[in-house]
Amino acid sequence: MTAAVRMLRETTKSDTAQPIVEVRHISKRYGSSVEALRDINLTFPTGQLTSLLGPSGCGKTTLLKIIAGLLEPTGGEVVVKGKTVTGPGPERAFVFQDFALMPWASVLRNAAFGLELQGIDKKKREETARHYINQVGLSGFENRYPHELSGGMRQRVGLARALAVNADVLLLDEPFSAVDEQNRRKFQEDLLRLREVERKTLIFVTHSIEEAVYLSDRIVLLSPRPGRVSEIIEPHVDRSGPPDLIRRNPAYLDTVEEIWHGLRDYAD
Amino acid sequence: MVLFCLAWEVAGRIPINVAFPPFSDVVAAFGRMVADGSLPSAFLITLQPLVIGLVVATVIGIVMGVGMGLRDELEWAGVPVFVVMQAAPMAALIPLITYVYGIGLTAKVLAVVILALPVIALNGYKAVRNVSPSLRAMCRSFLGNRRQEIFKIVLPDASPMIFAGLRLGISAGFVGVVLAELLITPTGIGDLITYHRSIADYAEMYAVIATIILFSAVTVGLLERVEIALFRPEKKEHSA
Ligand SMILES: Nc1ncnc2c1ncn2[C@@H]1O[C@H](COP(=O)(O)OP(=O)(O)OP(=O)(O)O)[C@@H](O)[C@H]1O
Ligand SMILES: [Mg+2]
């Protein structure tokens, strides 16, 4: 039964697996001394969740910001939906590690901010924002301010803001690193559910192996500085059961172990 | 506050010095001067260069400060000038201003401006430099243009520090106008202080001084309300 489900998942996956984001020969230097990334080549299939996993300082954030168009690469190019990236674009939305919420704006205004910048009228954008605030489980908090919310709730606002602009690709930079363990698990489950509903392509930076295995279709392992792709792993974890069961699933545990061994050489 | 007034009353009655009247006398003197209209009319005269000077200093200071924060070439050209202006004893320049601009309104406005401007401009500059880089990146990543980035992110995020500069600037402006009135030509509040000192009406003199200090404090307090109302709605419930 499980095998059948897995096979079904894989066939549907390969049907939709044209890359939406391609990273070609990307390299990045900061100044003349720091080489953050060296010749990164990756493709991100449509509709999948890909994690970028690697030790601290290996260039995960740098790569994500280059994909977002927030940083210029030193060499190479990023292609999104067939077009070379020259800056931020409407088909990509970023979720920030430190939330990046405006402290002077309510949850509603923060969630609607992407639409506000596009010049969409207040009534319409607030309607959309309310929908996504509800989707991320924050209804009732529309008129609160960020300082009144917990870390987990703040990141939900960040996620609602990214969902509201209806981008195809969500770029998430360690979205749960400032969130406590309990909320983190809840949030991870919500993210999996949202991914099914919203049909987005997600690129997810993390340095938690468990998180990567639990959430991802593909895991890209980066080596320490200068960051290079050292391995790509497809966990094939069956996520149809309840969350606790998934976390005890042998495929899940084996993959965590396998990555652990791969990364252990880099530990300092 | 009450303690302060009591202490003043006691100190005045001892008396420490003939030139130091008790609090009650000062209050009485205040009443007399309001009644005969000399205090209100002096205030009106003083307010004129003060308000003009503060408006000029605020506009130039914020524009220059924000400009220096946003653009490297303005930073390079402007910041050293304001740092020197702030460090130098600008009050010493007031006689020089008289020499160039005479003793009229222009000179007094200028006195207010040179005292208030540096702190307003430098605070504006630092405020913009301290704006969260991650909020600016957020604005860009959600396709905000340069104008939106400045008006929707930079200015609101910088506003607490800009307003802190304004409060300091207003206090400095009060100093500037009173100094100008004492040093250039005795008019308004400065005239009232000089006059009552010359005829040894110390109660009156202190009443004038206390009033201008109080007035300055109230203005600064009001400014804080304005700031919260305009830019920081999230602080409303705390101050209410
Ligand atoms: N603006 C910068 N100037 C110089 N060096 C930088 C800059 N930003 C990052 N670096 C360096 O580039 C390398 C990669 O940084 P990056 O932030 O991408 O790593 P990361 O994988 O996201 O790390 P972490 O897990 O700690 O978030 C690091 O060694 C960092 O010190
Ligand atoms: Mg990082």
Coordinates of C-alpha atoms and ligand atoms in Angstrom, one line a residue:
Chain A
M1 CA 0.0 0.0 0.0
T2 CA 2.7 2.5 1.0
A3 CA 4.8 1.5 -2.0
A4 CA 1.8 2.0 -4.3
V5 CA 1.2 5.5 -2.9
R6 CA 4.9 6.3 -3.2
M7 CA 4.9 5.2 -6.8
L8 CA 1.9 7.3 -7.5
R9 CA 3.5 10.3 -6.0
E10 CA 6.6 9.8 -8.1
T11 CA 4.8 9.5 -11.4
T12 CA 2.7 12.6 -10.8
K13 CA 5.9 14.3 -9.8
S14 CA 7.8 13.5 -12.9
D15 CA 4.8 14.7 -15.0
T16 CA 5.0 18.2 -13.5
A17 CA 8.8 18.2 -13.0
Q18 CA 9.8 20.9 -15.5
P19 CA 12.2 23.2 -13.7
I20 CA 10.6 26.6 -12.9
V21 CA 13.9 27.9 -11.5
E22 CA 17.3 27.1 -13.0
V23 CA 20.6 28.2 -11.4
R24 CA 23.4 28.1 -13.9
H25 CA 27.1 28.4 -13.0
I26 CA 26.4 30.8 -10.2
S27 CA 29.4 32.1 -8.2
K28 CA 29.6 34.8 -5.7
R29 CA 32.4 36.7 -4.1
Y30 CA 32.1 39.2 -1.3
G31 CA 35.0 41.6 -2.0
S32 CA 38.1 39.9 -3.1
S33 CA 38.7 37.5 -0.2
V34 CA 35.4 35.8 0.6
E35 CA 34.3 33.3 -2.0
A36 CA 30.8 32.4 -0.9
L37 CA 29.6 30.3 -3.8
R38 CA 31.4 28.4 -6.6
D39 CA 29.8 27.2 -9.8
I40 CA 26.4 26.2 -8.5
N41 CA 24.2 24.4 -11.0
L42 CA 20.7 23.4 -9.9
T43 CA 17.2 23.0 -11.2
F44 CA 14.1 23.4 -9.1
P45 CA 11.2 21.4 -10.4
T46 CA 7.7 23.0 -10.5
G47 CA 5.6 22.2 -7.5
Q48 CA 8.3 20.7 -5.4
L49 CA 9.8 21.7 -2.1
T50 CA 13.6 21.8 -2.3
S51 CA 15.7 22.4 0.7
L52 CA 19.1 23.9 0.7
L53 CA 21.0 22.3 3.6
G54 CA 24.5 22.9 4.7
P55 CA 26.7 24.1 7.5
S56 CA 26.6 27.7 8.8
G57 CA 28.3 30.2 6.5
C58 CA 28.2 27.9 3.4
G59 CA 26.3 30.4 1.4
K60 CA 22.6 29.3 1.7
T61 CA 21.3 32.8 2.3
T62 CA 23.5 34.1 -0.4
L63 CA 22.2 31.6 -3.0
L64 CA 18.6 32.3 -2.0
K65 CA 19.0 36.1 -2.2
I66 CA 20.6 35.7 -5.7
I67 CA 17.6 33.6 -6.8
A68 CA 15.4 36.3 -5.3
G69 CA 17.2 39.0 -7.2
L70 CA 18.2 40.8 -4.1
L71 CA 21.9 40.1 -4.7
E72 CA 24.0 40.2 -7.9
P73 CA 26.0 37.1 -8.6
T74 CA 29.6 37.5 -9.5
G75 CA 29.1 35.0 -12.3
G76 CA 26.5 32.8 -13.9
E77 CA 22.7 33.4 -14.2
V78 CA 19.4 32.4 -12.6
V79 CA 16.5 31.7 -15.0
V80 CA 13.0 31.8 -13.6
K81 CA 10.2 30.6 -16.0
G82 CA 12.5 30.9 -18.9
K83 CA 13.6 34.5 -18.1
T84 CA 17.0 35.6 -16.8
V85 CA 16.7 37.2 -13.4
T86 CA 17.9 40.8 -13.2
G87 CA 16.1 41.7 -9.9
P88 CA 13.1 40.8 -7.8
G89 CA 10.1 39.7 -9.8
P90 CA 6.4 39.0 -9.3
E91 CA 6.8 35.3 -9.7
R92 CA 9.0 35.1 -6.6
A93 CA 8.2 35.9 -3.0
F94 CA 10.6 35.9 0.0
V95 CA 10.0 34.9 3.6
F96 CA 12.7 36.4 5.8
Q97 CA 14.6 34.8 8.6
D98 CA 14.0 37.8 10.9
F99 CA 10.4 38.2 9.6
A100 CA 11.0 41.7 8.3
L101 CA 7.6 43.0 9.5
M102 CA 7.0 46.7 9.8
P103 CA 6.6 47.3 13.6
W104 CA 4.3 50.3 12.9
A105 CA 1.9 48.4 10.7
S106 CA -0.9 46.0 11.8
V107 CA -0.9 42.4 10.9
L108 CA -3.4 43.2 8.2
R109 CA -1.3 45.9 6.6
N110 CA 1.9 43.8 6.9
A111 CA 0.2 40.9 5.2
A112 CA -1.2 43.2 2.5
F113 CA 2.1 45.1 2.0
G114 CA 3.2 43.3 -1.2
L115 CA -0.2 44.2 -2.8
E116 CA 0.0 47.8 -1.4
L117 CA 3.3 48.2 -3.2
Q118 CA 1.6 47.0 -6.4
G119 CA -0.9 49.8 -6.0
I120 CA -3.9 47.5 -5.5
D121 CA -6.8 49.4 -3.8
K122 CA -7.2 49.1 -0.1
K123 CA -10.5 47.1 -0.1
K124 CA -9.3 44.5 -2.5
R125 CA -5.9 44.0 -1.0
E126 CA -7.2 43.7 2.5
E127 CA -9.7 41.1 1.4
T128 CA -6.9 39.0 -0.1
A129 CA -4.7 39.6 3.0
R130 CA -7.6 38.5 5.2
H131 CA -7.9 35.3 3.2
Y132 CA -4.3 34.4 3.7
I133 CA -4.2 35.5 7.3
N134 CA -6.9 33.0 7.8
Q135 CA -5.0 30.4 5.8
V136 CA -2.0 30.7 8.1
G137 CA -4.2 30.4 11.2
L138 CA -4.1 34.0 12.4
S139 CA -7.7 35.2 11.9
G140 CA -8.7 37.4 14.8
F141 CA -5.2 39.0 14.9
E142 CA -5.7 41.3 11.9
N143 CA -5.5 44.5 14.0
R144 CA -2.7 43.5 16.3
Y145 CA 0.9 44.8 15.9
P146 CA 3.9 42.6 15.4
H147 CA 5.3 43.3 18.9
E148 CA 2.1 41.7 20.4
L149 CA 2.7 38.4 18.6
S150 CA 5.0 35.5 19.3
G151 CA 7.8 34.6 17.0
G152 CA 5.8 31.8 15.4
M153 CA 2.9 34.1 14.8
R154 CA 5.1 36.8 13.3
Q155 CA 6.5 34.3 10.8
R156 CA 3.0 33.3 9.9
V157 CA 2.4 37.0 9.0
G158 CA 5.5 36.8 6.8
L159 CA 4.2 33.8 5.1
A160 CA 0.7 35.3 4.6
R161 CA 2.4 38.3 3.0
A162 CA 4.4 36.1 0.6
L163 CA 1.3 34.0 -0.2
A164 CA -0.9 37.1 -0.8
V165 CA 1.1 38.3 -3.8
N166 CA 0.4 34.9 -5.5
A167 CA 3.9 34.2 -6.6
D168 CA 4.7 30.8 -8.1
V169 CA 7.9 30.4 -6.1
L170 CA 8.3 31.0 -2.4
L171 CA 11.8 31.5 -1.1
L172 CA 12.1 30.8 2.6
D173 CA 15.2 31.6 4.5
E174 CA 15.3 29.6 7.7
P175 CA 11.7 30.7 8.4
F176 CA 11.5 28.7 11.6
S177 CA 14.9 29.4 13.2
A178 CA 13.5 32.1 15.5
V179 CA 10.5 30.0 16.4
D180 CA 10.3 27.7 19.4
E181 CA 10.2 23.9 18.9
Q182 CA 6.5 23.4 19.5
N183 CA 5.4 26.1 17.2
R184 CA 8.0 25.0 14.7
R185 CA 6.4 21.6 14.3
K186 CA 3.0 23.0 14.1
F187 CA 4.2 25.4 11.5
Q188 CA 6.0 22.7 9.5
E189 CA 2.7 20.7 9.3
D190 CA 0.8 23.8 8.2
L191 CA 3.4 24.5 5.5
L192 CA 3.0 21.0 4.1
R193 CA -0.8 21.4 4.1
L194 CA -0.5 24.8 2.5
R195 CA 1.8 23.5 -0.2
E196 CA -0.9 21.0 -1.2
V197 CA -3.6 23.7 -1.3
E198 CA -1.6 26.5 -2.9
R199 CA 0.5 24.5 -5.4
K200 CA 3.6 26.5 -5.0
T201 CA 7.2 25.7 -5.7
L202 CA 9.1 26.2 -2.5
I203 CA 12.9 26.7 -2.0
F204 CA 13.7 26.4 1.6
V205 CA 16.9 27.2 3.5
T206 CA 17.5 25.3 6.7
H207 CA 20.3 23.9 8.8
S208 CA 18.1 21.4 10.5
I209 CA 18.4 17.9 8.9
E210 CA 15.2 16.7 10.4
E211 CA 13.3 19.7 9.1
A212 CA 14.7 19.2 5.6
V213 CA 13.9 15.5 5.5
Y214 CA 10.4 16.0 7.0
L215 CA 9.4 18.7 4.5
S216 CA 11.4 18.2 1.3
D217 CA 10.9 16.5 -2.0
R218 CA 14.6 17.2 -2.7
I219 CA 17.4 18.2 -0.5
V220 CA 20.5 20.0 -1.9
L221 CA 23.5 19.5 0.3
L222 CA 26.0 22.4 0.1
S223 CA 29.6 22.0 1.1
P224 CA 31.3 24.6 3.4
R225 CA 32.8 27.7 1.9
P226 CA 33.1 28.1 -0.9
G227 CA 29.7 26.6 -1.2
R228 CA 29.3 24.0 -3.9
V229 CA 26.6 21.3 -4.4
S230 CA 27.9 18.2 -2.8
E231 CA 24.9 16.0 -3.1
I232 CA 21.2 15.9 -4.0
I233 CA 18.9 13.6 -2.0
E234 CA 15.3 12.7 -2.6
P235 CA 13.9 11.5 0.8
H236 CA 10.8 9.7 -0.6
V237 CA 9.1 10.0 2.8
D238 CA 5.4 9.0 2.6
R239 CA 3.6 12.0 4.1
S240 CA 0.1 10.6 3.9
G241 CA -0.1 9.5 7.6
P242 CA -0.3 11.6 10.8
P243 CA 2.9 13.7 11.5
D244 CA 4.0 11.6 14.5
L245 CA 4.0 8.5 12.3
I246 CA 6.0 10.2 9.6
R247 CA 8.7 11.1 12.1
R248 CA 8.9 7.5 13.1
N249 CA 8.8 6.2 9.5
P250 CA 12.0 4.2 8.7
A251 CA 12.5 6.0 5.4
Y252 CA 12.5 9.3 7.3
L253 CA 14.9 8.1 9.9
D254 CA 17.2 6.4 7.4
T255 CA 17.5 9.6 5.3
V256 CA 18.2 11.7 8.4
E257 CA 21.0 9.2 9.3
E258 CA 22.4 9.2 5.8
I259 CA 22.6 13.0 5.6
W260 CA 24.1 13.1 9.1
H261 CA 26.9 10.8 7.9
G262 CA 27.4 12.9 4.8
L263 CA 27.6 16.2 6.8
R264 CA 29.6 14.8 9.7
D265 CA 32.9 15.4 7.9
Y266 CA 32.2 19.1 7.9
A267 CA 31.3 19.5 11.5
D268 CA 33.8 21.7 13.4
Chain B
M1 CA 7.1 68.5 40.5
V2 CA 5.3 69.5 43.7
L3 CA 8.4 68.6 45.7
F4 CA 10.4 70.9 43.5
C5 CA 8.1 73.8 44.0
L6 CA 8.1 73.2 47.8
A7 CA 11.9 73.1 47.9
W8 CA 12.0 76.3 45.9
E9 CA 9.6 77.9 48.3
V10 CA 11.7 76.9 51.3
A11 CA 15.0 77.9 49.7
G12 CA 13.5 81.3 48.8
R13 CA 12.3 82.0 52.3
I14 CA 15.6 81.2 54.1
P15 CA 16.7 83.3 52.0
I16 CA 19.8 82.0 50.2
N17 CA 20.2 85.2 48.2
V18 CA 18.2 88.4 47.8
A19 CA 18.0 87.6 44.1
F20 CA 16.3 84.3 44.8
P21 CA 12.6 84.9 45.6
P22 CA 10.3 82.2 47.0
F23 CA 8.0 80.3 44.7
S24 CA 4.8 82.0 45.8
D25 CA 6.2 85.5 45.0
V26 CA 7.1 84.2 41.5
V27 CA 3.6 82.9 41.0
A28 CA 2.2 86.2 42.1
A29 CA 4.6 88.0 39.7
F30 CA 3.5 85.7 36.9
G31 CA -0.2 86.6 37.6
R32 CA 0.7 90.4 37.5
M33 CA 2.5 90.1 34.2
V34 CA -0.3 88.1 32.6
A35 CA -2.8 90.6 33.9
D36 CA -0.9 93.6 32.6
G37 CA -0.3 91.9 29.3
S38 CA 3.5 92.3 29.3
L39 CA 4.1 88.5 29.4
P40 CA 1.8 87.5 26.6
S41 CA 2.9 90.3 24.3
A42 CA 6.6 89.5 25.0
F43 CA 5.8 85.8 24.1
L44 CA 4.3 86.9 20.9
I45 CA 7.4 88.9 19.9
T46 CA 9.7 86.0 20.9
L47 CA 7.7 83.4 19.1
Q48 CA 8.0 85.1 15.8
P49 CA 11.7 84.4 15.1
L50 CA 11.5 81.2 17.1
V51 CA 8.7 79.7 14.9
I52 CA 10.2 80.9 11.7
G53 CA 13.7 79.7 12.7
L54 CA 12.4 76.3 13.8
V55 CA 10.3 75.7 10.6
V56 CA 13.4 76.6 8.5
A57 CA 15.7 74.4 10.6
T58 CA 13.2 71.5 10.6
V59 CA 12.7 71.5 6.9
I60 CA 16.3 72.0 5.9
G61 CA 17.5 69.7 8.7
I62 CA 15.2 66.8 7.8
V63 CA 15.8 67.1 4.1
M64 CA 19.6 67.3 4.5
G65 CA 19.7 64.6 7.2
V66 CA 17.6 62.2 5.2
G67 CA 19.5 63.1 2.0
M68 CA 22.8 62.4 3.7
G69 CA 21.5 59.1 5.0
L70 CA 20.4 58.0 1.6
R71 CA 23.2 59.3 -0.7
D72 CA 26.9 58.8 -0.2
E73 CA 28.0 62.0 -1.9
L74 CA 25.7 64.1 0.3
E75 CA 27.0 62.2 3.3
W76 CA 30.6 63.0 2.3
A77 CA 29.8 66.7 1.7
G78 CA 27.4 67.4 4.5
V79 CA 28.1 65.3 7.6
P80 CA 31.5 66.9 8.5
V81 CA 29.9 70.4 8.2
F82 CA 27.1 69.5 10.7
V83 CA 29.5 67.7 13.0
V84 CA 31.6 70.9 13.2
M85 CA 28.5 73.0 13.6
Q86 CA 27.3 70.9 16.5
A87 CA 30.7 70.7 18.3
A88 CA 31.4 74.4 18.0
P89 CA 30.0 76.9 20.5
M90 CA 27.5 78.4 18.0
A91 CA 26.3 80.9 20.5
A92 CA 29.6 82.6 20.1
L93 CA 28.7 83.3 16.5
I94 CA 25.7 85.4 17.5
P95 CA 27.7 88.7 17.7
L96 CA 29.0 87.9 14.3
I97 CA 25.5 87.4 12.9
T98 CA 24.6 90.8 14.3
Y99 CA 27.6 92.3 12.5
V100 CA 26.5 90.8 9.2
Y101 CA 22.7 90.9 9.4
G102 CA 22.1 93.7 11.8
I103 CA 19.7 93.5 14.7
G104 CA 16.5 92.7 13.0
L105 CA 14.3 89.6 12.7
T106 CA 16.7 88.0 10.2
A107 CA 19.5 87.9 12.7
K108 CA 17.3 86.3 15.4
V109 CA 15.9 83.7 13.0
L110 CA 19.4 82.9 12.0
A111 CA 20.4 82.4 15.6
V112 CA 17.6 79.9 16.1
V113 CA 18.5 78.1 12.9
I114 CA 22.3 77.7 13.6
L115 CA 21.5 76.3 17.0
A116 CA 18.7 74.0 16.0
L117 CA 19.8 72.8 12.6
P118 CA 22.9 70.6 13.3
V119 CA 21.2 68.3 15.8
I120 CA 18.1 67.9 13.6
A121 CA 20.2 67.1 10.5
L122 CA 22.6 64.8 12.2
N123 CA 19.8 62.9 13.9
G124 CA 18.0 62.5 10.6
Y125 CA 21.2 61.2 9.0
K126 CA 21.8 58.7 11.8
A127 CA 18.2 57.6 11.8
V128 CA 18.2 56.8 8.1
R129 CA 21.5 55.0 8.4
N130 CA 20.0 52.8 11.1
V131 CA 16.9 51.8 9.1
S132 CA 16.6 48.0 9.2
P133 CA 18.4 46.6 6.0
S134 CA 16.1 43.6 6.1
L135 CA 13.0 45.9 5.9
R136 CA 14.5 47.6 2.9
A137 CA 15.3 44.3 1.3
M138 CA 11.7 43.2 2.0
C139 CA 10.4 46.3 0.3
R140 CA 12.6 45.7 -2.8
S141 CA 11.7 42.0 -2.9
F142 CA 8.0 42.8 -3.0
L143 CA 8.8 45.1 -5.9
G144 CA 8.7 48.4 -4.1
N145 CA 10.2 51.2 -6.1
R146 CA 12.7 53.8 -4.7
R147 CA 10.0 56.3 -3.7
Q148 CA 7.9 53.6 -2.0
E149 CA 11.0 52.4 -0.2
I150 CA 11.7 55.9 1.2
F151 CA 8.2 56.8 2.1
K152 CA 6.8 53.5 3.3
I153 CA 9.9 52.0 5.0
V154 CA 12.8 54.5 5.5
L155 CA 10.9 57.4 6.9
P156 CA 8.5 55.5 9.2
D157 CA 11.4 53.4 10.5
A158 CA 13.6 56.5 11.0
S159 CA 10.8 58.6 12.5
P160 CA 11.6 58.0 16.2
M161 CA 15.1 59.2 15.8
I162 CA 14.2 62.0 13.5
F163 CA 11.7 63.2 16.2
A164 CA 14.3 62.8 18.9
G165 CA 16.4 65.2 16.9
L166 CA 13.5 67.6 16.5
R167 CA 12.9 67.6 20.2
L168 CA 16.6 68.5 20.8
G169 CA 16.4 71.0 17.9
I170 CA 13.4 72.7 19.5
S171 CA 15.1 73.0 22.8
A172 CA 18.2 74.4 21.1
G173 CA 16.0 76.8 19.2
F174 CA 14.6 78.2 22.5
V175 CA 18.1 78.7 23.7
G176 CA 19.0 80.4 20.4
V177 CA 16.1 82.9 20.5
V178 CA 16.5 83.8 24.1
L179 CA 20.3 84.3 23.6
A180 CA 19.6 86.4 20.5
E181 CA 17.2 88.6 22.5
L182 CA 19.7 88.9 25.3
L183 CA 22.7 89.5 23.1
I184 CA 21.4 91.2 20.0
T185 CA 18.5 93.5 20.9
P186 CA 16.4 93.2 24.0
T187 CA 12.9 92.3 22.7
G188 CA 10.3 89.9 23.8
I189 CA 11.2 87.5 26.6
G190 CA 14.8 88.6 26.6
D191 CA 13.8 92.2 27.0
L192 CA 11.5 91.3 29.9
I193 CA 14.2 89.3 31.6
T194 CA 16.8 92.1 31.2
Y195 CA 14.3 94.8 32.2
H196 CA 13.2 93.1 35.4
R197 CA 16.7 92.3 36.4
S198 CA 17.8 95.9 35.9
I199 CA 15.1 97.1 38.3
A200 CA 15.7 94.2 40.7
D201 CA 12.3 92.7 40.2
Y202 CA 13.7 89.2 40.7
A203 CA 10.3 87.5 41.2
E204 CA 9.2 88.8 37.8
M205 CA 12.5 87.7 36.2
Y206 CA 12.1 84.2 37.5
A207 CA 8.5 84.1 36.5
V208 CA 9.6 84.8 32.9
I209 CA 12.4 82.3 32.9
A210 CA 10.2 79.6 34.4
T211 CA 7.4 80.3 31.9
I212 CA 9.7 80.0 28.9
I213 CA 11.2 76.7 30.3
L214 CA 7.7 75.3 30.8
F215 CA 6.6 76.5 27.4
S216 CA 9.6 74.7 25.8
A217 CA 8.9 71.5 27.7
V218 CA 5.2 71.5 26.7
T219 CA 6.1 72.1 23.1
V220 CA 8.5 69.2 23.1
G221 CA 5.9 67.0 24.8
L222 CA 3.3 67.9 22.2
L223 CA 5.7 66.9 19.5
E224 CA 5.8 63.5 20.9
R225 CA 2.1 63.2 20.7
V226 CA 2.2 64.3 17.1
E227 CA 4.8 61.7 16.3
I228 CA 2.8 58.8 17.7
A229 CA -0.3 60.0 16.0
L230 CA 1.4 60.3 12.6
F231 CA 3.9 57.4 12.5
R232 CA 3.7 55.0 15.3
P233 CA 0.2 53.8 15.8
E234 CA 1.5 50.7 17.6
K235 CA 2.7 52.9 20.5
K236 CA -0.7 54.5 21.0
E237 CA -2.1 52.1 23.6
H238 CA 1.1 52.4 25.7
S239 CA 1.0 56.1 26.0
A240 CA -2.8 56.3 26.4
Ligands
LIG1 N1 27.8 41.3 2.9 C1 28.8 40.4 3.1 N2 30.1 40.8 3.0 C2 31.1 39.9 3.2 N3 30.9 38.6 3.4 C3 29.6 38.1 3.5 C4 28.5 39.0 3.4 N4 27.4 38.3 3.5 C5 27.8 37.0 3.8 N5 29.1 36.9 3.8 C6 29.9 35.7 4.0 O1 29.6 34.8 3.0 C7 29.5 33.5 3.5 C8 28.1 32.9 3.2 O2 27.1 33.7 3.9 P1 25.6 33.3 4.0 O3 24.9 34.2 4.9 O4 25.1 33.1 2.6 O5 25.7 31.8 4.7 P2 24.6 30.9 5.3 O6 24.8 29.6 4.7 O7 23.2 31.5 5.1 O8 24.9 30.9 6.8 P3 23.9 30.7 8.1 O9 23.6 29.3 8.2 O10 24.8 31.1 9.2 O11 22.8 31.6 7.8 C9 29.7 33.6 5.0 O12 31.0 33.1 5.2 C10 29.6 35.0 5.3 O13 30.5 35.4 6.3
MG2 MG 21.7 32.3 6.3

